[in-house]
Coordinates of C-alpha atoms in Angstrom, one line a residue:
X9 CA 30.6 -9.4 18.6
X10 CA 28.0 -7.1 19.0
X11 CA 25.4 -7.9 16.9
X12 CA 25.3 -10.9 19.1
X13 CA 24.5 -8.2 22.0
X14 CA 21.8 -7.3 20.0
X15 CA 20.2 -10.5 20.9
X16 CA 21.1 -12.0 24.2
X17 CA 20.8 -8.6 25.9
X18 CA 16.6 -8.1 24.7
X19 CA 16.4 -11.9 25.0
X20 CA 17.0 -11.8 28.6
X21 CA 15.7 -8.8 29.4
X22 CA 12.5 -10.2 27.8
X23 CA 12.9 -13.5 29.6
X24 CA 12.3 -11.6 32.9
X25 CA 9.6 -8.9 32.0
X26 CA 7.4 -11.8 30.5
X27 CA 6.9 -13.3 34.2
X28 CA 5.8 -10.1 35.7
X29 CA 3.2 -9.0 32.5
X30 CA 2.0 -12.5 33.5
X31 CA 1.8 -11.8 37.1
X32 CA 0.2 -8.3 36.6
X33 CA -2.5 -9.5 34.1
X34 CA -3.9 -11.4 37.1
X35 CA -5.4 -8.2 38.8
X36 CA -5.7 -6.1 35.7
X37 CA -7.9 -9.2 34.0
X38 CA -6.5 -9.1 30.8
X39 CA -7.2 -12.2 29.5
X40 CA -7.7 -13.7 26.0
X41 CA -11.4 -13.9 25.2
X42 CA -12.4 -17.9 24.8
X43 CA -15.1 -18.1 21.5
X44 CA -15.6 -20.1 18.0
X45 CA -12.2 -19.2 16.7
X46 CA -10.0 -19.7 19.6
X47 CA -7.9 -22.6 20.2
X48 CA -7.0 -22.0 23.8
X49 CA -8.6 -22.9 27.0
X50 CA -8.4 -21.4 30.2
X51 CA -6.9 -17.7 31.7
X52 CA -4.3 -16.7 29.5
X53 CA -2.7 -13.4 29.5
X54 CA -2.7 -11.2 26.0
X55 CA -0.8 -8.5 26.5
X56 CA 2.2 -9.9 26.5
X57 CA 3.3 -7.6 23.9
X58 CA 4.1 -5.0 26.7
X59 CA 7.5 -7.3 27.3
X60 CA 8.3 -7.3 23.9
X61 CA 8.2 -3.5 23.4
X62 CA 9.5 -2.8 26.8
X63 CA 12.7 -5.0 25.9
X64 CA 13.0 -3.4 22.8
X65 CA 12.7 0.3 23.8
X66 CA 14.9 -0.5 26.8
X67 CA 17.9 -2.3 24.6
X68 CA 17.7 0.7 22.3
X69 CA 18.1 3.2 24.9
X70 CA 20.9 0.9 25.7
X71 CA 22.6 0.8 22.5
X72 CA 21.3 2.9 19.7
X73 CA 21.6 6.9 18.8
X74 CA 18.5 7.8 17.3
X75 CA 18.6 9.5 14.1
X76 CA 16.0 11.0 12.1
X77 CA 15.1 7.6 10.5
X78 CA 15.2 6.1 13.8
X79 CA 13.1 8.3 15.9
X80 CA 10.2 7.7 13.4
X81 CA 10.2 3.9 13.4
X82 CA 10.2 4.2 17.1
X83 CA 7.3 6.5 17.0
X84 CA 5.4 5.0 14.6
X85 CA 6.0 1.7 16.4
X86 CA 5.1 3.2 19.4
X87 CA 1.7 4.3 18.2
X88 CA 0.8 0.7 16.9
X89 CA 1.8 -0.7 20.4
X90 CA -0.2 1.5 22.4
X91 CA -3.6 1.2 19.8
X92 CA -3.3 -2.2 20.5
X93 CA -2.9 -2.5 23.8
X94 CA -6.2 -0.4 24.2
X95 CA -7.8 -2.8 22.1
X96 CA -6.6 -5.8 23.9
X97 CA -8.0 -3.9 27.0
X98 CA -11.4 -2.2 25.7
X99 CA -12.0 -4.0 22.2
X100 CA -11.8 -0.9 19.6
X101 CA -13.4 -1.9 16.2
X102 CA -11.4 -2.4 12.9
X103 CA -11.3 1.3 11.3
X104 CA -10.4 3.0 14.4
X105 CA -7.3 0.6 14.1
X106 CA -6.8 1.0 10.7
X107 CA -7.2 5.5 11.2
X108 CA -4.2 4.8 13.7
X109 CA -2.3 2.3 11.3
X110 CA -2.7 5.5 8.6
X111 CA -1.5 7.8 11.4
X112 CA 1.6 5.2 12.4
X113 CA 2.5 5.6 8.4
X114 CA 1.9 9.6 8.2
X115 CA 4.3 9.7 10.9
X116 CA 7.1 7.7 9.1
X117 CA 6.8 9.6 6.3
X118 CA 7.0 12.5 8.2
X119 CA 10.5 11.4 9.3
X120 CA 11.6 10.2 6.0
X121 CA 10.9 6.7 5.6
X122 CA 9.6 5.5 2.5
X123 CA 10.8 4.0 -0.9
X124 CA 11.1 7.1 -3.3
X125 CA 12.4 5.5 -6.4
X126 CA 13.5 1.9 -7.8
X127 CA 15.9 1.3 -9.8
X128 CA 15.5 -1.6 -12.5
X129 CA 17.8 -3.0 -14.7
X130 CA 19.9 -1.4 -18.1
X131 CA 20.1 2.0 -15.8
X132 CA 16.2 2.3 -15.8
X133 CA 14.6 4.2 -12.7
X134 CA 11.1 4.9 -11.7
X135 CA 10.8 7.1 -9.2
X136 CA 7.4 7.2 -7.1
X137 CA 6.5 10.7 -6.5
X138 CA 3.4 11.1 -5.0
X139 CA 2.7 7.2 -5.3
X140 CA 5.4 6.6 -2.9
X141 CA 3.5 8.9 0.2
X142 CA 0.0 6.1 -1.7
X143 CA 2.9 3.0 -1.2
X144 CA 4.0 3.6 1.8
X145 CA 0.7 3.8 3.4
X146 CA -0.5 0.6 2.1
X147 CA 2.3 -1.2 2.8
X148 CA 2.3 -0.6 6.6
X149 CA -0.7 -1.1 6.9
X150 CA -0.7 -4.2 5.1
X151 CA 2.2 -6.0 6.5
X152 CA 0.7 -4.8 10.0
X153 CA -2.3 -6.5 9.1
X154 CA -0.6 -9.5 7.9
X155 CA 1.3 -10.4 10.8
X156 CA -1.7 -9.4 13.0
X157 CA -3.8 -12.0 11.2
X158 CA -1.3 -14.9 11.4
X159 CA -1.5 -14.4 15.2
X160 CA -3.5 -17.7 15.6
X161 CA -1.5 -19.9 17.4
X162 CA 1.0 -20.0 20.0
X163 CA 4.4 -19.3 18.5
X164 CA 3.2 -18.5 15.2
X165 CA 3.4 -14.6 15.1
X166 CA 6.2 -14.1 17.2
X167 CA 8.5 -17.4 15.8
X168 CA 8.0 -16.0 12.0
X169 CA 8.7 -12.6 13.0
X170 CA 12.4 -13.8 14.6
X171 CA 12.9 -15.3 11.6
X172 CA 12.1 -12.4 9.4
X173 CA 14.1 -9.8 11.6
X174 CA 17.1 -12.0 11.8
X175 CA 17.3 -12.7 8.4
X176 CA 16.5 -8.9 7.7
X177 CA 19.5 -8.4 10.1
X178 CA 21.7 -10.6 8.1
X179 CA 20.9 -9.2 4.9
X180 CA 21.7 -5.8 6.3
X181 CA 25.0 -7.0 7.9
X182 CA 26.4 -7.9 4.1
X183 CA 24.6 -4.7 3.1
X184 CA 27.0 -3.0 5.7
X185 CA 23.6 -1.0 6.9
X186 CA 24.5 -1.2 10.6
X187 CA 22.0 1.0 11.6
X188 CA 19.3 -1.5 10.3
X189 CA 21.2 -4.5 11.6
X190 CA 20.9 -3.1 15.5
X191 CA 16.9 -2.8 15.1
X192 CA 16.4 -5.8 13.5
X193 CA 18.4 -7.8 16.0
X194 CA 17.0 -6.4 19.1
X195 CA 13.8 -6.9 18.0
X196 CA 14.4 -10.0 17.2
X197 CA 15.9 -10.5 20.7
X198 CA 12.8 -8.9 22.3
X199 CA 10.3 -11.1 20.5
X200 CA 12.2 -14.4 21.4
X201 CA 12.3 -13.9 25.3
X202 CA 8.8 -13.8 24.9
X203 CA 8.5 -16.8 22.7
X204 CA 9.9 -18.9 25.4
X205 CA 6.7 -18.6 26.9
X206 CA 4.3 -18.3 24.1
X207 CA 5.6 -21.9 22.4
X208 CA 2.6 -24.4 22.6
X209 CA 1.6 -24.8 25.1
X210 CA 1.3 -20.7 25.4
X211 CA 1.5 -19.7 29.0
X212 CA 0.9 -16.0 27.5
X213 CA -0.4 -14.5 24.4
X214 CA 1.3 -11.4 22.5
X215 CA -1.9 -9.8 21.9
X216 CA -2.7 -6.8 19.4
X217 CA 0.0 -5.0 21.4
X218 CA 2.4 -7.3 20.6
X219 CA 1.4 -8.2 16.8
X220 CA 1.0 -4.8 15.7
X221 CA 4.0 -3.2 17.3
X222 CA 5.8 -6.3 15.5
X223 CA 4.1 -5.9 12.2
X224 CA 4.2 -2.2 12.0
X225 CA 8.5 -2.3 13.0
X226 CA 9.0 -4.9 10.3
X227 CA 7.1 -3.3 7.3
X228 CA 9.1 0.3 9.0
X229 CA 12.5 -1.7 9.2
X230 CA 12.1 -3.3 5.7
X231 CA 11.4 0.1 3.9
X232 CA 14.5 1.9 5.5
X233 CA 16.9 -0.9 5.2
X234 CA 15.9 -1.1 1.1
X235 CA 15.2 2.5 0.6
X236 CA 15.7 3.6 -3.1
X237 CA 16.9 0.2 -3.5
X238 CA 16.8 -2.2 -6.7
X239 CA 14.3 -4.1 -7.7
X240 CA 16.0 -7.2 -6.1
X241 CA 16.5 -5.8 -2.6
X242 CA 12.9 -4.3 -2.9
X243 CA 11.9 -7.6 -3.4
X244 CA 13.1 -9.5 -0.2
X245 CA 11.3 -8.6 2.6
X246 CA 8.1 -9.1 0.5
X247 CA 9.4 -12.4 -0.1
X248 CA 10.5 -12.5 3.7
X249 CA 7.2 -11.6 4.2
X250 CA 5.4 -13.8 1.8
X251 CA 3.2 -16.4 3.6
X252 CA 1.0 -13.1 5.9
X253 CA 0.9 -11.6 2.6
X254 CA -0.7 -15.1 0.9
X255 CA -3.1 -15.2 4.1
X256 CA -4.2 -11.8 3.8
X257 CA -4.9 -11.4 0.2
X258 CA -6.7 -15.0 0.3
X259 CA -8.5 -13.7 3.2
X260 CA -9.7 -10.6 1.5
X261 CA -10.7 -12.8 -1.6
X262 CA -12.2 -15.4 0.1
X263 CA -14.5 -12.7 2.6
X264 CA -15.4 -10.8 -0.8
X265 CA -16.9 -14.1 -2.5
X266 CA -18.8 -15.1 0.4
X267 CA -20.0 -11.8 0.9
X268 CA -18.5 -11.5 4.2
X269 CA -16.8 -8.1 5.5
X270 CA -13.3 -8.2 5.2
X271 CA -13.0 -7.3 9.7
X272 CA -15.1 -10.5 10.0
X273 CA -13.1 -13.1 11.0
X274 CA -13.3 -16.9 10.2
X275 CA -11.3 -20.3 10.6
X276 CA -9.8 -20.3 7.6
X277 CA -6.5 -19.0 7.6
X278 CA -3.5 -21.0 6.2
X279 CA -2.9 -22.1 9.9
X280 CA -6.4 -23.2 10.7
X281 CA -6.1 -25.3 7.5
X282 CA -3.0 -26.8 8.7
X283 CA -3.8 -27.4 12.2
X284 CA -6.7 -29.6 10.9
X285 CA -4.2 -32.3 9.5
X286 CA -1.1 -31.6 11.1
X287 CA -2.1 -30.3 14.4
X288 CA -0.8 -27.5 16.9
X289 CA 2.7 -27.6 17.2
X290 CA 3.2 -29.2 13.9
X291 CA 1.5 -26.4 12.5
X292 CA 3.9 -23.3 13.8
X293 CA 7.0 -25.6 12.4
X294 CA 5.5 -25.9 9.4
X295 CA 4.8 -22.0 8.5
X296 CA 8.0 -21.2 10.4
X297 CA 9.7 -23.6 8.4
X298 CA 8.6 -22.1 5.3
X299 CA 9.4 -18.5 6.4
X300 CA 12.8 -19.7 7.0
X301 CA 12.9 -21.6 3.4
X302 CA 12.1 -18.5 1.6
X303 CA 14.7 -16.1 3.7
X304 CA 17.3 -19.0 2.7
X305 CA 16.3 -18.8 -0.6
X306 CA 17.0 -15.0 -0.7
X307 CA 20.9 -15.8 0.1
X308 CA 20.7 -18.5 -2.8
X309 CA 19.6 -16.0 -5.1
X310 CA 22.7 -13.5 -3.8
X311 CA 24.9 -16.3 -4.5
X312 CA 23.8 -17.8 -7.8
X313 CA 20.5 -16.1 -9.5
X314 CA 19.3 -19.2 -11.6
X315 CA 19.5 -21.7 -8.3
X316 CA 17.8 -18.9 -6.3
X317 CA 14.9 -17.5 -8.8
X318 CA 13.8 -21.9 -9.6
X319 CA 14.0 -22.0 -5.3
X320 CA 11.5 -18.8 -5.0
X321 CA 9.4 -20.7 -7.8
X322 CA 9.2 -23.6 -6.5
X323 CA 8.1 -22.6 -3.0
X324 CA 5.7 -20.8 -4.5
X325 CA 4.4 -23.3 -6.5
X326 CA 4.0 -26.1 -3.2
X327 CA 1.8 -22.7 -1.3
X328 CA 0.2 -22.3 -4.1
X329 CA -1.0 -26.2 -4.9
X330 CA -1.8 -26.1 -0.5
X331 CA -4.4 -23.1 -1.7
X332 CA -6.2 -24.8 -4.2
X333 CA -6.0 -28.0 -2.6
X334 CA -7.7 -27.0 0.7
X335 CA -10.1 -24.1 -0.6
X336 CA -8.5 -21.6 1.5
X337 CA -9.9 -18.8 -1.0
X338 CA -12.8 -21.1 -2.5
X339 CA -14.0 -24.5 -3.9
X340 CA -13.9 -23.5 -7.4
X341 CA -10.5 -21.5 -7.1
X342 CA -8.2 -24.3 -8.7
X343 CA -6.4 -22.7 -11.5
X344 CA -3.1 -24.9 -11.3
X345 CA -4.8 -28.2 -10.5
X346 CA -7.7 -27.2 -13.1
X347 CA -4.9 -26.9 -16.1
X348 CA -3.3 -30.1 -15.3
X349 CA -6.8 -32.3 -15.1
X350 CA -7.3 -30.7 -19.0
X351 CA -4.0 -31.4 -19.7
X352 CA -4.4 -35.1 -18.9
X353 CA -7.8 -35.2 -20.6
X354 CA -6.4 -33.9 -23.7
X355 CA -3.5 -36.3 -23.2
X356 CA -5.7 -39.3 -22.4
X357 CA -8.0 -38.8 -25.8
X358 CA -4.7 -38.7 -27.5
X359 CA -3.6 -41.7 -26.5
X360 CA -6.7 -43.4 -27.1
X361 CA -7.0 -42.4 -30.8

């Protein structure tokens, strides 16, 4: 079949450009910076993103024509790649990144990608007007952000984004959206050669290169493939998408509270939390695992929308109970574990009367 070109083809590609970004980072010295956050030791390369986006641009020469659509993911993509890879080779500062994240979205909606109108339920539509130019802005940059944030530890960034594409990719093959089925796939592809070598023990890191390029296609792919969609598709690549999203809004509240800035980074993302009690490796199966759970719970909700809406819920409610339990956002956020301590206070007076 050919969607299964879509992946071995970037995956090996990928599984031989990895090597020789490896080799070249040697003389060029780009290596990832050892400090107070870092879990690595040693020389490690971090711009291994180059491989990824080289695969991917190189399988899509291969087998896509570029439409109007196209071309702008591609560009916008392309800009995200290449303002990280400056920053993984000079260190640019957070709103320079975030001027080109604006540009990257400027440039999609140039080409025609963004979610106009949704339609609910009973006929109902809203359509978006000027809020949808607002919309799409803040959601590539957010979902950039997001899976730049979660790019912690080896594997983690690149294993949840093959998970998202493929099951993107999936979605769209039922969708019959063929278009959306060939990017999702070779990317996919692309990011897994890599991940051979980026699985703990990480012989190579992705970089902001890589993370960007990868966050900025997914939030691009996810917005064509759903365009003027329903509210249900609309809702699947933010559910897809869900545990970045979790990190970045808890990091947002949890940096406002303590004062801190929100570029100012700390140990307390979801996967530092975990990797205190589960470790490394454990840590990437776990979140991957998750990512996976959700995207399966999508195709329950496709197939039977009671089973699939008390799956979504109940995922939810296990991140959720993690939050409060480990203070990712703060010591006195607790709002699920706070109502059932009064519930059993009001239950143990009861029973005591």
């Amino acid at each position: 079949m050919i969607e299964s070109a879509y992946l071995l083809v970037p995956f090996l590609i990928s599984l031989v450009l990895t090597p020789l970004v490896k080799q070249y980072s040697i003389p060029a010295q780009t290596y990832a910076k050892e400090n107070h956050r870092t879990v690595h030791h040693g020389k490690i390369s971090r711009i291994g993103g180059v491989a990824i986006y080289l695969s991917f641009m190189i399988s899509m020469a291969i087998y896509m024509k570029a439409d109007r659509a196209i071309t702008g993911i591609i560009l916008g993509g392309s800009i995200m790649f290449f303002t990280g890879l400056v920053d993984d080779l000079i260190d640019i500062k957070p709103p320079v990144k975030l001027f080109f994240e604006v540009v990257a979205a400027l440039v999609l909606i140039y080409y025609g990608v963004q979610v106009d109108r949704i339609r609910l339920p009973f006929g109902l539509t809203i359509d978006f007007g000027l809020i949808s130019f607002l919309f799409t802005i803040i959601w590539i940059a957010g979902i950039t952000n997001a899976v730049n944030l979660i790019d912690g530890l080896d594997g983690l960034s690149g294993g949840m984004s093959v998970i998202i594409l493929v099951v993107i990719g999936c979605i769209a093959l039922i969708e019959r959206r063929p278009d959306i089925v060939s990017l999702a796939f070779i990317l996919a592809g692309s990011t897994f050669g890599f991940l051979i070598y980026n699985s703990h023990p990480a012989s190579i890191f992705m970089g902001d290169c890589g993370s960007l390029f990868l966050g900025s296609m997914i939030s691009a792919i996810s917005i064509v493939g759903f365009k003027s969609s329903t509210i249900l598709t609309l809702a699947l690549p933010i559910l897809l998408l869900i545990i970045p999203i979790i990190d970045t809004l808890s990091a947002i509240l949890r940096r406002t509270l303590k004062g801190m800035k929100f570029s100012q980074a700390d140990k307390s993302h979801l996967h530092h939390l975990l990797m205190k009690q589960f470790g490394h490796r454990n840590t990437v199966i776990i979140m991957c695992g998750f990512t996976a759970l959700f995207g399966l719970s999508a195709y329950v909700y496709m197939i039977n929308r009671n089973l699939g809406f008390f799956t979504m819920l109940a995922l939810l409610f296990f991140v959720e109970l993690f939050i409060e339990k480990s203070a990712m956002i703060s010591e006195k956020f607790h709002p699920l574990l706070g109502l059932w301590h009064r519930i059993k206070r009001v239950w143990t007076k009861k029973n005591q009367k």
